[in-house]
Coordinates of C-alpha atoms in Angstrom, one line a residue:
Chain A
M2 CA -74.3 -34.4 100.8
T3 CA -75.4 -33.2 97.4
G4 CA -78.7 -31.3 96.1
I5 CA -78.1 -28.2 98.3
G6 CA -79.9 -25.3 96.3
D7 CA -81.5 -28.1 94.3
D8 CA -85.5 -29.2 94.7
C9 CA -84.5 -31.3 97.9
A10 CA -81.4 -31.9 99.9
V11 CA -79.7 -35.6 99.1
L12 CA -78.5 -37.0 102.4
S13 CA -76.7 -40.5 103.3
I14 CA -77.7 -42.3 106.3
P15 CA -75.4 -45.1 107.7
A16 CA -76.2 -48.7 106.6
G17 CA -78.3 -50.1 109.2
H18 CA -79.4 -46.8 110.7
E19 CA -83.0 -45.6 111.1
L20 CA -84.2 -42.1 110.3
L21 CA -85.4 -39.8 113.0
V22 CA -87.2 -36.5 111.9
T23 CA -88.4 -33.6 114.1
T24 CA -89.9 -30.3 113.3
D25 CA -90.5 -27.6 115.6
F26 CA -91.9 -23.9 115.1
T27 CA -90.3 -20.8 116.8
I28 CA -93.0 -17.8 116.4
E29 CA -92.5 -14.2 117.2
K30 CA -94.8 -13.3 120.1
I31 CA -95.7 -16.9 120.8
H32 CA -92.2 -18.3 121.5
F33 CA -90.1 -15.3 121.8
R34 CA -90.2 -11.5 121.7
R35 CA -88.0 -9.1 119.8
D36 CA -87.5 -6.8 122.6
W37 CA -86.7 -9.3 125.1
H38 CA -84.5 -11.9 123.2
G39 CA -81.7 -10.9 121.1
P40 CA -81.6 -12.5 117.2
A41 CA -78.8 -14.9 118.0
L42 CA -80.4 -16.5 121.1
V43 CA -83.5 -16.9 119.1
G44 CA -81.6 -18.5 116.5
R45 CA -79.8 -20.8 118.8
R46 CA -83.0 -21.9 120.5
C47 CA -84.5 -22.5 117.1
L48 CA -82.0 -25.1 116.3
T49 CA -81.9 -26.2 120.1
R50 CA -85.4 -27.5 120.1
G51 CA -85.0 -29.9 117.4
L52 CA -81.6 -30.9 118.6
S53 CA -83.5 -31.9 121.9
D54 CA -85.8 -33.9 120.1
I55 CA -83.0 -36.1 118.6
A56 CA -81.1 -36.2 121.8
A57 CA -84.4 -37.6 123.4
M58 CA -84.3 -40.4 121.0
G59 CA -80.6 -41.1 121.7
G60 CA -79.9 -40.1 118.1
D61 CA -77.1 -38.7 116.3
P62 CA -78.4 -35.4 114.5
R63 CA -77.4 -35.4 110.8
A64 CA -78.7 -32.2 108.8
A65 CA -81.2 -29.4 109.8
F66 CA -83.5 -27.5 107.5
L67 CA -84.7 -24.2 108.5
S68 CA -87.9 -22.6 107.0
L69 CA -87.8 -18.9 107.7
A70 CA -90.6 -16.3 107.1
V71 CA -90.2 -12.7 107.6
S72 CA -92.1 -9.6 107.1
N73 CA -90.4 -6.8 105.1
D74 CA -90.4 -4.5 108.2
V75 CA -87.9 -6.8 110.3
P76 CA -84.5 -5.3 109.7
Q77 CA -82.0 -7.3 107.8
K78 CA -79.4 -7.2 110.6
W79 CA -82.0 -9.0 112.7
V80 CA -82.0 -11.9 110.4
D81 CA -78.4 -11.7 110.1
G82 CA -78.0 -11.9 113.7
F83 CA -80.6 -15.2 114.0
L84 CA -78.7 -17.1 111.0
K85 CA -75.5 -16.3 113.0
G86 CA -76.6 -17.8 116.1
L87 CA -78.3 -20.6 114.5
L88 CA -75.1 -21.3 112.5
E89 CA -72.8 -21.1 115.2
L90 CA -74.8 -23.8 117.3
A91 CA -74.9 -26.0 114.0
E92 CA -71.4 -25.8 113.7
E93 CA -70.7 -26.8 117.2
Y94 CA -73.1 -29.7 117.0
E95 CA -71.4 -30.5 113.7
V96 CA -74.9 -30.7 112.0
P97 CA -75.2 -28.8 108.4
L98 CA -77.8 -26.7 107.5
A99 CA -78.6 -28.5 104.4
G100 CA -81.8 -26.7 103.2
G101 CA -85.1 -25.2 103.8
D102 CA -87.2 -22.5 102.3
T103 CA -87.6 -18.7 102.9
A104 CA -90.9 -16.4 102.4
E105 CA -92.0 -13.3 103.0
S106 CA -94.3 -13.4 106.0
A107 CA -97.9 -11.4 106.5
A108 CA -96.4 -10.2 109.9
G109 CA -93.3 -10.8 112.2
I110 CA -91.3 -13.7 112.2
Q111 CA -92.1 -17.4 111.9
A112 CA -89.0 -20.3 111.9
D113 CA -89.8 -24.0 111.4
I114 CA -86.7 -26.0 112.0
A115 CA -86.5 -29.7 110.9
V116 CA -83.9 -31.7 112.1
V117 CA -83.0 -35.3 110.8
G118 CA -80.7 -37.6 112.4
S119 CA -80.3 -41.4 112.6
V120 CA -80.0 -44.2 115.5
P121 CA -78.8 -47.9 115.1
K122 CA -82.0 -49.8 113.7
G123 CA -84.2 -50.8 116.7
T124 CA -82.5 -48.7 119.4
A125 CA -84.3 -45.2 119.3
V126 CA -85.2 -44.7 123.1
L127 CA -88.9 -44.0 123.0
R128 CA -91.4 -42.6 125.4
S129 CA -93.3 -46.0 125.7
G130 CA -90.3 -48.1 127.2
A131 CA -90.8 -47.4 131.0
K132 CA -91.7 -50.1 133.4
A133 CA -93.2 -49.8 136.9
G134 CA -90.5 -49.9 139.4
E135 CA -87.7 -47.9 137.6
Q136 CA -86.2 -45.0 138.8
I137 CA -86.7 -41.6 137.1
F138 CA -83.9 -39.1 136.5
V139 CA -83.0 -35.5 135.1
T140 CA -80.1 -33.9 133.5
G141 CA -79.1 -30.6 134.8
E142 CA -81.0 -28.3 136.7
L143 CA -84.9 -27.3 136.0
G144 CA -86.9 -24.0 136.0
G145 CA -84.1 -21.6 135.2
A146 CA -85.4 -20.8 131.6
A147 CA -89.0 -20.1 133.4
A148 CA -87.3 -17.9 136.3
A149 CA -85.3 -15.8 133.5
L150 CA -88.7 -15.1 131.7
E151 CA -90.0 -14.2 134.9
R152 CA -87.7 -11.5 135.6
M153 CA -87.9 -10.2 132.2
A154 CA -91.6 -10.1 132.4
A155 CA -91.0 -8.0 135.7
G156 CA -88.8 -5.7 133.7
S157 CA -85.5 -6.6 135.3
A158 CA -82.1 -6.8 133.7
L159 CA -80.7 -10.0 133.2
G160 CA -77.1 -10.4 134.5
A161 CA -74.4 -12.8 133.1
E162 CA -75.6 -15.3 135.9
W163 CA -78.6 -16.1 133.8
S164 CA -76.9 -16.8 130.5
R165 CA -77.0 -20.5 130.7
Y166 CA -80.7 -20.5 131.2
L167 CA -80.8 -18.4 128.5
H168 CA -78.9 -20.9 126.3
P169 CA -80.0 -24.1 127.0
R170 CA -77.9 -26.8 125.6
A171 CA -79.5 -29.8 123.8
R172 CA -78.3 -32.8 125.6
V173 CA -77.2 -34.9 122.4
A174 CA -74.0 -36.3 124.3
V175 CA -76.0 -37.5 127.2
G176 CA -79.0 -38.9 125.0
Q177 CA -76.3 -41.2 122.8
W178 CA -74.4 -42.5 126.1
L179 CA -77.7 -43.5 127.7
R180 CA -78.8 -45.0 124.3
Q181 CA -75.5 -46.9 123.6
R182 CA -75.4 -48.4 126.8
G183 CA -79.4 -49.2 126.9
V184 CA -79.5 -47.6 130.2
A185 CA -82.7 -45.5 129.5
S186 CA -85.8 -47.3 129.2
A187 CA -88.0 -44.4 128.1
M188 CA -86.7 -40.7 127.3
I189 CA -88.1 -37.4 126.6
D190 CA -86.9 -33.8 126.6
L191 CA -88.0 -31.0 128.9
S192 CA -89.7 -28.7 126.6
D193 CA -92.9 -28.3 128.0
G194 CA -91.8 -28.6 131.9
L195 CA -91.3 -32.0 134.1
S196 CA -94.9 -32.3 135.2
T197 CA -96.1 -32.2 131.5
D198 CA -93.4 -34.3 129.9
L199 CA -93.3 -36.6 132.6
E200 CA -97.1 -37.3 132.1
H201 CA -96.2 -38.1 128.3
I202 CA -93.9 -40.8 129.4
C203 CA -96.4 -42.3 131.7
Q204 CA -99.3 -42.2 129.4
E205 CA -97.0 -43.8 126.7
S206 CA -95.8 -46.2 129.0
R207 CA -98.7 -47.1 131.1
V208 CA -97.0 -46.3 134.5
G209 CA -97.6 -44.0 137.2
A210 CA -94.8 -41.9 138.9
E211 CA -94.0 -40.7 142.3
I212 CA -91.6 -37.6 142.4
E213 CA -89.7 -36.6 145.4
A214 CA -90.1 -32.7 145.7
E215 CA -86.6 -32.3 147.5
A216 CA -84.8 -34.1 145.0
I217 CA -85.7 -32.2 142.1
P218 CA -82.7 -30.3 141.1
R219 CA -83.7 -26.6 141.0
A220 CA -82.0 -23.9 139.0
W221 CA -80.0 -21.3 140.8
A222 CA -82.1 -17.8 140.5
G223 CA -79.7 -15.0 139.9
R224 CA -76.4 -14.4 141.6
G225 CA -76.8 -18.1 143.6
E226 CA -78.4 -16.8 146.7
K227 CA -81.3 -19.3 146.2
R228 CA -82.9 -21.8 144.0
V229 CA -85.9 -20.9 141.9
A230 CA -89.6 -21.7 143.1
Q231 CA -90.6 -25.4 143.1
E232 CA -93.5 -24.6 140.7
L233 CA -91.1 -23.3 138.3
A234 CA -89.1 -26.3 138.4
L235 CA -92.0 -28.6 138.0
D236 CA -94.2 -26.6 135.6
G237 CA -91.6 -24.4 133.6
G238 CA -90.5 -25.3 130.0
E239 CA -87.8 -24.8 127.6
D240 CA -84.9 -26.1 130.1
Y241 CA -84.1 -28.8 127.4
E242 CA -83.0 -31.4 129.7
L243 CA -83.6 -35.0 129.4
L244 CA -86.0 -36.8 131.6
F245 CA -85.6 -40.6 131.6
T246 CA -86.3 -44.0 133.3
S247 CA -84.0 -46.5 134.0
G248 CA -83.9 -50.0 136.0
A249 CA -79.8 -49.7 135.6
S250 CA -77.3 -48.2 137.7
V251 CA -76.9 -44.6 136.4
P252 CA -73.7 -42.4 137.2
A253 CA -74.0 -38.9 138.9
K254 CA -72.5 -37.4 135.7
V255 CA -73.0 -38.6 132.2
A256 CA -71.0 -36.7 129.2
G257 CA -70.0 -33.9 131.9
V258 CA -73.6 -33.4 132.9
Q259 CA -75.1 -33.8 136.1
V260 CA -77.8 -36.6 136.5
T261 CA -80.1 -36.5 139.3
R262 CA -82.6 -39.2 140.7
I263 CA -86.0 -37.5 141.1
G264 CA -88.4 -40.5 141.9
R265 CA -89.7 -43.7 140.5
T266 CA -92.2 -45.3 138.3
T267 CA -95.2 -47.1 139.9
K268 CA -97.9 -49.5 138.6
S269 CA -100.4 -47.3 139.9
L270 CA -101.3 -44.8 137.1
G271 CA -101.1 -41.1 137.9
M272 CA -98.6 -38.8 139.0
R273 CA -97.8 -38.0 142.7
L274 CA -95.4 -35.3 144.5
I275 CA -93.8 -36.5 147.8
G276 CA -93.1 -33.3 149.9
A277 CA -90.2 -33.2 152.4
E278 CA -92.6 -34.4 155.4
G279 CA -93.7 -37.2 153.4
K280 CA -96.9 -35.8 152.6
T281 CA -98.2 -37.0 148.9
R282 CA -100.3 -34.8 146.7
R283 CA -101.3 -35.3 143.2
L284 CA -99.2 -34.2 140.6
D285 CA -101.1 -32.4 137.5
A286 CA -99.6 -31.5 134.2
G287 CA -98.8 -27.9 134.5
G288 CA -99.1 -26.9 130.6
W289 CA -96.2 -24.5 130.1
E290 CA -97.2 -21.6 127.8
H291 CA -94.2 -19.3 126.9
F292 CA -96.0 -16.1 128.0
K293 CA -99.0 -17.1 130.4
G294 CA -100.2 -13.8 131.7
V295 CA -97.2 -12.1 130.5
R296 CA -98.4 -10.9 127.0
Chain B
M19 CA -92.9 -46.7 111.5
T20 CA -92.7 -46.1 115.1
G21 CA -92.1 -43.1 117.2
I22 CA -95.3 -41.2 116.1
G23 CA -96.2 -38.9 119.2
D24 CA -92.7 -39.2 120.3
D25 CA -89.8 -36.8 120.2
C26 CA -89.1 -37.8 116.6
A27 CA -90.5 -39.9 114.2
V28 CA -88.5 -43.0 113.5
L29 CA -88.5 -44.1 109.8
S30 CA -86.7 -46.8 107.8
I31 CA -85.2 -46.2 104.5
P32 CA -84.6 -49.1 102.0
A33 CA -80.9 -50.3 102.0
G34 CA -78.7 -48.6 99.5
H35 CA -80.9 -45.6 99.3
E36 CA -80.2 -41.9 99.7
L37 CA -82.5 -39.7 101.8
L38 CA -84.5 -36.5 100.0
V39 CA -85.4 -34.0 102.4
T40 CA -87.6 -30.8 101.2
T41 CA -89.6 -28.0 103.5
D42 CA -91.9 -25.6 102.2
F43 CA -94.1 -22.7 103.7
T44 CA -97.5 -22.2 102.8
I45 CA -98.3 -19.0 104.6
E46 CA -101.9 -16.9 104.8
K47 CA -101.8 -13.7 102.6
I48 CA -98.4 -14.6 100.9
H49 CA -99.2 -18.0 99.2
F50 CA -103.2 -18.1 99.7
R51 CA -106.2 -16.1 100.8
R52 CA -108.7 -17.3 103.0
D53 CA -111.7 -15.6 101.3
W54 CA -110.5 -17.1 97.8
H55 CA -109.0 -20.5 98.5
G56 CA -111.0 -23.1 100.7
P57 CA -109.1 -24.9 103.5
A58 CA -109.0 -28.3 101.6
L59 CA -107.5 -26.7 98.5
V60 CA -104.9 -25.1 100.7
G61 CA -104.3 -28.2 102.5
R62 CA -104.0 -30.1 99.3
R63 CA -101.5 -27.5 97.7
C64 CA -99.4 -27.4 101.1
L65 CA -98.4 -31.2 100.5
T66 CA -98.3 -30.6 96.9
R67 CA -95.5 -28.4 97.2
G68 CA -93.4 -30.9 99.2
L69 CA -94.4 -33.9 96.9
S70 CA -93.6 -32.0 93.9
D71 CA -90.0 -31.4 95.1
I72 CA -89.3 -35.1 95.5
A73 CA -90.9 -35.7 92.1
A74 CA -88.4 -33.1 90.7
M75 CA -85.6 -35.5 92.0
G76 CA -87.3 -38.6 90.7
G77 CA -87.8 -39.8 94.3
D78 CA -90.1 -41.8 96.3
P79 CA -91.9 -39.8 98.7
R80 CA -91.8 -41.5 102.2
A81 CA -93.3 -39.5 105.1
A82 CA -94.5 -36.0 105.6
F83 CA -94.3 -33.6 108.5
L84 CA -96.5 -30.7 109.1
S85 CA -96.0 -27.7 111.2
L86 CA -99.2 -25.9 111.7
A87 CA -99.6 -22.5 113.4
V88 CA -102.9 -21.0 113.8
S89 CA -104.4 -17.9 115.6
N90 CA -107.0 -18.4 117.8
D91 CA -109.7 -16.4 115.8
V92 CA -109.2 -18.9 112.8
P93 CA -112.4 -21.2 112.9
Q94 CA -111.8 -25.0 114.2
K95 CA -113.7 -25.8 110.9
W96 CA -111.0 -24.2 108.6
V97 CA -108.6 -26.3 110.3
D98 CA -110.3 -29.4 109.8
G99 CA -111.1 -28.8 106.2
F100 CA -107.3 -27.8 105.9
L101 CA -106.1 -31.1 107.5
K102 CA -108.8 -33.1 105.6
G103 CA -107.5 -31.9 101.9
L104 CA -104.2 -32.7 103.0
L105 CA -104.7 -36.1 104.5
E106 CA -106.8 -37.1 101.7
L107 CA -103.8 -36.1 99.3
A108 CA -101.3 -37.8 101.5
E109 CA -103.4 -41.2 101.2
E110 CA -103.6 -40.8 97.4
Y111 CA -100.1 -40.7 97.4
E112 CA -99.6 -43.3 100.1
V113 CA -97.5 -40.8 102.1
P114 CA -98.3 -41.2 105.7
L115 CA -98.2 -37.8 107.9
A116 CA -95.7 -39.0 110.4
G117 CA -95.7 -35.8 112.6
G118 CA -94.8 -32.3 112.8
D119 CA -95.6 -29.6 115.2
T120 CA -98.6 -27.2 116.4
A121 CA -98.5 -24.0 117.4
E122 CA -100.5 -20.8 118.2
S123 CA -99.5 -18.0 115.8
A124 CA -99.6 -14.5 116.6
A125 CA -102.0 -13.8 113.3
G126 CA -103.4 -16.0 110.6
I127 CA -102.1 -19.0 109.3
Q128 CA -98.4 -20.4 108.7
A129 CA -98.1 -24.0 107.6
D130 CA -94.6 -25.7 106.7
I131 CA -94.6 -29.1 105.1
A132 CA -91.5 -31.4 105.1
V133 CA -91.3 -34.1 102.9
V134 CA -88.7 -37.0 103.4
G135 CA -88.3 -39.3 100.1
S136 CA -85.7 -41.4 98.6
V137 CA -84.0 -42.6 95.9
P138 CA -81.4 -45.5 95.1
K139 CA -77.9 -44.2 95.9
G140 CA -76.4 -41.7 93.2
T141 CA -79.7 -41.4 91.1
A142 CA -81.3 -38.4 92.1
V143 CA -81.8 -36.0 89.2
L144 CA -80.1 -32.7 89.9
R145 CA -80.7 -29.4 88.2
S146 CA -77.0 -29.6 87.4
G147 CA -76.8 -32.4 85.1
A148 CA -78.1 -30.7 81.6
K149 CA -75.5 -30.6 79.0
A150 CA -75.4 -28.2 75.9
G151 CA -77.4 -29.7 73.0
E152 CA -79.8 -31.6 74.8
Q153 CA -83.7 -31.3 74.4
I154 CA -86.0 -29.1 76.7
F155 CA -89.5 -30.9 78.1
V156 CA -92.1 -29.9 80.2
T157 CA -95.3 -32.1 81.5
G158 CA -98.8 -31.0 81.2
E159 CA -99.7 -27.3 80.5
L160 CA -98.5 -24.2 81.8
G161 CA -99.9 -21.0 83.2
G162 CA -103.4 -22.5 84.5
A163 CA -102.7 -21.9 88.0
A164 CA -101.7 -18.3 87.5
A165 CA -104.8 -17.6 84.9
A166 CA -107.2 -18.8 87.8
L167 CA -105.6 -16.5 90.2
E168 CA -106.0 -13.6 87.6
R169 CA -109.6 -14.7 87.4
M170 CA -110.1 -14.3 91.1
A171 CA -108.2 -11.1 91.5
A172 CA -110.8 -9.8 88.8
G173 CA -113.6 -10.9 91.1
S174 CA -114.8 -13.7 88.7
A175 CA -115.9 -16.9 89.9
L176 CA -114.4 -19.9 88.6
G177 CA -116.5 -22.7 87.4
A178 CA -115.4 -26.6 87.4
E179 CA -113.4 -26.0 84.0
W180 CA -110.6 -24.3 86.5
S181 CA -110.4 -27.3 88.7
R182 CA -107.6 -29.1 87.5
Y183 CA -105.7 -25.7 87.8
L184 CA -106.6 -25.0 91.3
H185 CA -105.7 -28.6 92.1
P186 CA -102.2 -29.2 90.6
R187 CA -100.7 -32.9 90.9
A188 CA -97.3 -33.4 92.0
R189 CA -95.6 -35.5 89.1
V190 CA -94.2 -38.1 91.4
A191 CA -94.9 -41.0 88.9
V192 CA -93.3 -39.2 85.9
G193 CA -90.3 -38.2 88.1
Q194 CA -89.7 -42.0 88.8
W195 CA -89.9 -43.0 85.4
L196 CA -87.4 -40.3 84.0
R197 CA -85.0 -41.3 87.0
Q198 CA -85.5 -44.9 86.4
R199 CA -84.7 -45.0 82.8
G200 CA -82.0 -42.4 83.0
V201 CA -83.8 -40.3 80.7
A202 CA -83.7 -36.8 82.3
S203 CA -80.1 -35.5 82.7
A204 CA -81.5 -32.3 85.0
M205 CA -84.9 -31.7 86.2
I206 CA -87.0 -29.2 88.6
D207 CA -90.4 -28.5 89.2
L208 CA -92.1 -25.3 87.9
S209 CA -93.4 -23.6 91.1
D210 CA -91.8 -20.4 90.2
G211 CA -92.8 -20.3 86.6
L212 CA -91.0 -21.7 83.3
S213 CA -88.6 -18.6 82.9
T214 CA -87.4 -18.7 86.6
D215 CA -87.3 -22.6 87.0
L216 CA -85.4 -22.9 83.7
E217 CA -83.0 -20.2 84.5
H218 CA -81.9 -22.3 87.7
I219 CA -81.5 -25.3 85.6
C220 CA -79.1 -22.9 83.4
Q221 CA -77.1 -21.6 86.1
E222 CA -76.7 -24.9 88.1
S223 CA -75.8 -26.7 84.8
R224 CA -74.0 -23.8 83.3
V225 CA -75.6 -24.1 80.0
G226 CA -78.2 -21.5 77.9
A227 CA -81.4 -22.3 76.7
E228 CA -83.4 -21.6 73.6
I229 CA -87.2 -22.0 74.0
E230 CA -89.7 -21.9 71.1
A231 CA -92.6 -19.9 71.9
E232 CA -95.1 -21.7 70.0
A233 CA -94.1 -25.2 71.5
I234 CA -95.0 -24.2 75.0
P235 CA -98.1 -26.3 76.4
R236 CA -100.2 -23.4 77.5
A237 CA -103.0 -24.2 79.7
W238 CA -106.9 -23.6 78.3
A239 CA -108.6 -20.5 79.8
G240 CA -112.0 -21.3 81.4
R241 CA -114.3 -23.4 78.9
G242 CA -111.7 -24.2 76.7
E243 CA -112.3 -21.1 74.0
K244 CA -108.6 -20.1 74.2
R245 CA -105.2 -20.9 75.8
V246 CA -103.9 -18.5 78.2
A247 CA -101.6 -15.6 77.6
Q248 CA -97.9 -16.6 76.6
E249 CA -96.6 -14.4 79.5
L250 CA -98.5 -16.3 82.1
A251 CA -97.1 -19.7 80.8
L252 CA -93.6 -18.4 80.8
D253 CA -94.0 -16.7 84.0
G254 CA -96.9 -17.9 86.1
G255 CA -96.1 -20.4 89.3
E256 CA -97.4 -23.1 90.9
D257 CA -98.3 -25.4 88.0
Y258 CA -96.1 -28.2 89.7
E259 CA -95.4 -29.6 86.1
L260 CA -91.8 -30.9 85.7
L261 CA -89.4 -29.2 83.4
F262 CA -86.5 -31.8 82.6
T263 CA -83.6 -31.9 80.0
S264 CA -82.9 -35.0 78.0
G265 CA -80.3 -36.4 75.7
A266 CA -82.4 -39.4 74.8
S267 CA -85.4 -40.0 73.1
V268 CA -88.7 -39.0 75.2
P269 CA -92.2 -40.5 74.6
A270 CA -95.3 -37.9 74.2
K271 CA -96.7 -39.4 77.4
V272 CA -95.2 -40.5 80.6
A273 CA -97.3 -42.3 83.1
G274 CA -100.5 -40.8 81.7
V275 CA -98.9 -37.4 81.6
Q276 CA -98.3 -35.3 78.4
V277 CA -94.6 -34.5 77.7
T278 CA -93.9 -31.7 75.1
R279 CA -90.6 -30.6 73.9
I280 CA -90.3 -27.0 74.2
G281 CA -86.8 -26.0 73.4
R282 CA -83.1 -27.0 73.6
T283 CA -80.0 -26.3 75.8
T284 CA -77.2 -24.4 74.3
K285 CA -73.4 -23.8 75.0
S286 CA -73.8 -20.2 74.9
L287 CA -75.0 -19.0 78.3
G288 CA -78.4 -17.1 78.8
M289 CA -82.1 -17.7 78.0
R290 CA -83.6 -16.9 74.6
L291 CA -87.4 -16.9 73.2
I292 CA -87.6 -18.0 69.7
G293 CA -91.0 -16.4 68.3
A294 CA -93.3 -17.8 65.8
E295 CA -91.6 -15.6 62.9
G296 CA -88.2 -17.1 64.1
K297 CA -87.8 -13.7 66.0
T298 CA -85.4 -14.3 68.8
R299 CA -85.5 -12.2 72.1
R300 CA -83.9 -12.6 75.6
L301 CA -85.9 -14.4 77.8
D302 CA -85.4 -13.0 81.7
A303 CA -86.9 -14.8 84.8
G304 CA -89.9 -13.6 85.7
G305 CA -89.9 -14.0 89.1
W306 CA -93.4 -15.2 90.3
E307 CA -95.0 -13.5 93.1
H308 CA -98.4 -14.9 94.3
F309 CA -100.1 -11.9 94.5
K310 CA -98.4 -9.3 92.8
G311 CA -100.4 -6.2 92.4
V312 CA -103.1 -8.1 93.8
R313 CA -102.8 -7.6 97.6

């Protein structure tokens, strides 16, 4: 790579590859609160949002670009912590921070992350590839991030047992595995919540979906006594797990991450939730907002 | 292009090309004021900033990505006007808006534009390629944008004669011409002002520079009675003209745009300004701030 500190970064993409590009805002008071979220955590999540979008295409992340605006009352220590968190994660995923922009903000902190990746031409896993009669899968466990946020809103301290929900991991290796083997017909990352992101796949693929409520892998709340409420697993955002459809057989673990079948796609449009006793109700997109009712 | 509305945009880059990536913030109260700058103008400038960075590498812009955060007290009409201005310019330059992000902002408007472009491998014009003893050139006229801002700050209405300074044009065709013919050894776009951007070339190329004050093409102030003050031409930002060095012969017009020789690079480091009577003084980077002393 050349051109760092130049007008543009100059990058090479392997021959025969297509380019993937995604950008995501992380805004103080909208996506995080400085009194709840430490700077390193905010930095990690900022990059995770972009990496997770690359993962959802089955892509290789190649470089990240950070635009960061900070008002002059934000301590330099906060900015240092944010960058440390972001750069540590960038190193873990071997994604160089190749450029970006810095600016003064009028108030608070705004960060926009752009991540550039690539896939062999024609192999990107889109949202639009699902067919009726396929199985629906998710990675990991759902609702943990939303449950952690609920606890913070209630003023509870979060013990170490919450750490993995506060530090979601972009499922890059899982996405690549599924793409390389042609296993996933459609894929999306769970940033807005299962119900909302599943609706995106249904709409883009023109299929319906039936989800088995009991099959959803709900996150463990706190010290493992119980699982989070079904509503959080359905509508809670920011888990950054992958949701995908497949007509092939899928192992229970991919790249070390648990994969769970939660339902199937249907010819009949719309989304339905099948309860424990076989009762079916309509499932609507929950529309995750980060601090709904909390701000 | 596929994948619009997907997790990432999927783009093709011509075989044998390298990728160029740039991101630039446009922030209310920092880069524009809603009471001074119309929404379409802000939208055009937002994209111009990115296109101009691609121009400065001699590149082909291929796609733009807009992250836009708007607080809920900003009228939809403003957002519509902003997008209209941005999209009109995107069409003019044949650069599709291929994705991005939208978010609620905590206050005001923040836009981050990412532009992806390409150049044949190894041909990007960097800031670091200048050699001592070359000539220094600029496109167009300088100081017009800063003069327009001064007038707005003084409460003066701006007539149509100011329009071209309010609507700077990214010099994409000029940059490409210079790159294709190997004419420019180093290049940068004038976003921060001549003195500041020239310093970037000098530092990256490890050369000095002598600028002839009388040679600088100063913009016409207002109805053409007089040229803007030398200080504005030296230190005023946002003209988005190109500054480049060359050891070759350079025509007076490239791609329809005036090109003016303003000085030469030197072995001895630092920047010097040679006045009308041959008097030489040190030239320091002016450090353009958009509303310095105005806010």
